[in-house]
Short mmCIF file of C-alpha atoms in Angstrom, two decimals:
data_model
loop_
_atom_site.label_atom_id
_atom_site.label_comp_id
_atom_site.label_asym_id
_atom_site.label_seq_id
_atom_site.Cartn_x
_atom_site.Cartn_y
_atom_site.Cartn_z
CA UNK R 142 -4.13 -12.21 -1.49
CA UNK R 143 -7.91 -12.52 -1.06
CA UNK R 144 -10.17 -12.30 -3.43
CA UNK R 145 -11.74 -9.48 -1.79
CA UNK R 146 -8.46 -7.64 -1.78
CA UNK R 147 -8.03 -7.95 -5.46
CA UNK R 148 -11.61 -6.69 -6.11
CA UNK R 149 -10.95 -3.56 -3.76
CA UNK R 150 -7.97 -2.74 -6.20
CA UNK R 151 -9.61 -3.27 -9.39
CA UNK R 152 -12.49 -0.70 -7.95
CA UNK R 153 -10.27 1.68 -6.94
CA UNK R 154 -8.44 1.64 -10.37
CA UNK R 155 -11.81 1.71 -11.71
CA UNK R 156 -13.10 4.41 -9.88
CA UNK R 157 -10.19 6.79 -10.48
CA UNK R 158 -8.88 6.05 -13.94
CA UNK R 159 -10.19 9.23 -15.78
CA UNK R 160 -10.21 11.29 -12.76
CA UNK R 161 -7.80 14.55 -12.99
CA UNK R 162 -5.93 13.59 -9.61
CA UNK R 163 -2.30 11.91 -8.54
CA UNK R 164 -3.45 8.51 -7.24
CA UNK R 165 -0.95 6.58 -5.10
CA UNK R 166 -1.66 2.82 -4.82
CA UNK R 167 0.18 0.84 -2.45
CA UNK R 168 -0.55 -2.90 -3.86
CA UNK R 169 1.41 -6.03 -4.21
CA UNK R 170 3.65 -6.68 -7.65
CA UNK R 171 1.31 -7.95 -10.43
CA UNK R 172 -2.18 -6.73 -8.57
CA UNK R 173 -2.41 -3.60 -10.80
CA UNK R 174 -1.43 -4.57 -14.08
CA UNK R 175 -3.04 -1.85 -16.23
CA UNK R 176 -2.67 1.43 -13.96
CA UNK R 177 -3.68 4.59 -15.86
CA UNK R 178 -1.02 7.42 -16.17
CA UNK R 179 -2.65 9.14 -13.10
CA UNK R 180 -1.30 6.10 -10.46
CA UNK R 181 1.85 5.40 -9.16
CA UNK R 182 1.41 1.58 -8.14
CA UNK R 183 4.33 0.37 -5.61
CA UNK R 184 4.09 -2.24 -3.10
CA UNK R 185 5.28 0.06 -0.41
CA UNK R 186 4.83 3.90 -0.17
CA UNK R 187 5.98 6.40 2.48
CA UNK R 188 2.83 6.57 3.90
CA UNK R 189 3.55 9.27 6.77
CA UNK R 190 5.23 11.19 4.26
CA UNK R 191 2.19 11.25 1.70
CA UNK R 192 -0.28 12.02 4.18
CA UNK R 193 1.07 15.16 4.91
CA UNK R 194 0.35 16.07 1.08
CA UNK R 195 -2.97 14.10 0.77
CA UNK R 196 -6.56 15.38 0.27
CA UNK R 197 -8.67 12.14 0.77
CA UNK R 198 -7.40 8.53 1.33
CA UNK R 199 -9.16 5.20 0.56
CA UNK R 200 -8.27 2.14 2.38
CA UNK R 201 -9.51 -1.18 3.63
CA UNK R 202 -9.82 0.50 7.23
CA UNK R 203 -6.63 -0.97 8.54
CA UNK R 204 -6.13 0.63 12.01
CA UNK R 205 -2.54 1.95 10.95
CA UNK R 206 -3.87 4.12 7.80
CA UNK R 207 -7.00 4.98 9.58
CA UNK R 208 -5.53 6.53 12.55
CA UNK R 209 -2.65 8.16 10.44
CA UNK R 210 -4.90 9.48 8.16
CA UNK R 211 -6.98 11.12 11.05
CA UNK R 212 -3.96 12.73 12.53
#
Protein backbone atom coordinates (compact mmCIF):
# COMPACT_ATOMS: atom_id res chain seq x y z
CA UNK A 1 0.00 0.00 0.00
CA UNK A 2 1.29 3.44 -0.86
CA UNK A 3 1.92 6.18 1.69
CA UNK A 4 -0.82 8.29 0.10
CA UNK A 5 -3.33 5.46 0.54
CA UNK A 6 -2.43 5.24 4.22
CA UNK A 7 -2.96 8.99 4.57
CA UNK A 8 -6.33 8.68 2.85
CA UNK A 9 -7.58 6.04 5.30
CA UNK A 10 -6.27 7.97 8.32
CA UNK A 11 -7.97 11.16 7.09
CA UNK A 12 -11.30 9.36 6.62
CA UNK A 13 -11.14 7.81 10.08
CA UNK A 14 -10.24 11.10 11.76
CA UNK A 15 -12.84 13.12 9.84
CA UNK A 16 -15.72 10.77 10.70
CA UNK A 17 -14.60 9.39 14.06
CA UNK A 18 -17.06 11.40 16.16
CA UNK A 19 -19.91 11.76 13.67
CA UNK A 20 -23.30 10.22 14.34
CA UNK A 21 -23.20 8.12 11.16
CA UNK A 22 -22.44 4.51 10.27
CA UNK A 23 -19.24 4.39 8.24
CA UNK A 24 -18.23 1.40 6.13
CA UNK A 25 -14.55 1.32 5.17
CA UNK A 26 -13.08 -1.08 2.66
CA UNK A 27 -9.42 -1.25 3.66
CA UNK A 28 -6.71 -3.91 3.73
CA UNK A 29 -6.23 -5.73 7.03
CA UNK A 30 -4.07 -3.79 9.48
CA UNK A 31 -4.48 -0.39 7.81
CA UNK A 32 -7.18 0.94 10.15
CA UNK A 33 -6.20 -0.29 13.59
CA UNK A 34 -8.09 2.23 15.69
CA UNK A 35 -11.55 2.24 14.10
CA UNK A 36 -14.17 3.81 16.35
CA UNK A 37 -17.50 2.14 17.13
CA UNK A 38 -19.29 3.88 14.23
CA UNK A 39 -16.98 2.23 11.65
CA UNK A 40 -17.08 -1.19 10.08
CA UNK A 41 -13.71 -1.96 8.48
CA UNK A 42 -13.05 -4.98 6.28
CA UNK A 43 -10.94 -5.71 3.20
CA UNK A 44 -14.01 -6.45 1.06
CA UNK A 45 -17.53 -5.05 1.17
CA UNK A 46 -20.66 -5.88 -0.84
CA UNK A 47 -20.38 -2.55 -2.64
CA UNK A 48 -23.42 -2.72 -4.91
CA UNK A 49 -25.68 -3.78 -2.03
CA UNK A 50 -24.27 -1.05 0.21
CA UNK A 51 -24.69 1.65 -2.41
CA UNK A 52 -28.46 1.09 -2.45
CA UNK A 53 -28.52 2.19 1.21
CA UNK A 54 -25.82 4.87 1.08
CA UNK A 55 -26.26 8.62 1.31
CA UNK A 56 -22.65 9.59 0.61
CA UNK A 57 -19.50 7.99 -0.77
CA UNK A 58 -15.94 9.02 -0.02
CA UNK A 59 -13.50 7.31 -2.33
CA UNK A 60 -10.13 7.68 -4.01
CA UNK A 61 -11.79 8.27 -7.38
CA UNK A 62 -11.62 4.76 -8.80
CA UNK A 63 -13.72 4.26 -11.94
CA UNK A 64 -15.95 1.47 -10.57
CA UNK A 65 -16.80 3.20 -7.32
CA UNK A 66 -17.47 6.53 -8.99
CA UNK A 67 -19.69 5.17 -11.76
CA UNK A 68 -21.53 2.72 -9.49
CA UNK A 69 -22.17 5.51 -6.97
CA UNK A 70 -23.54 7.81 -9.64
CA UNK A 71 -25.76 5.07 -11.06
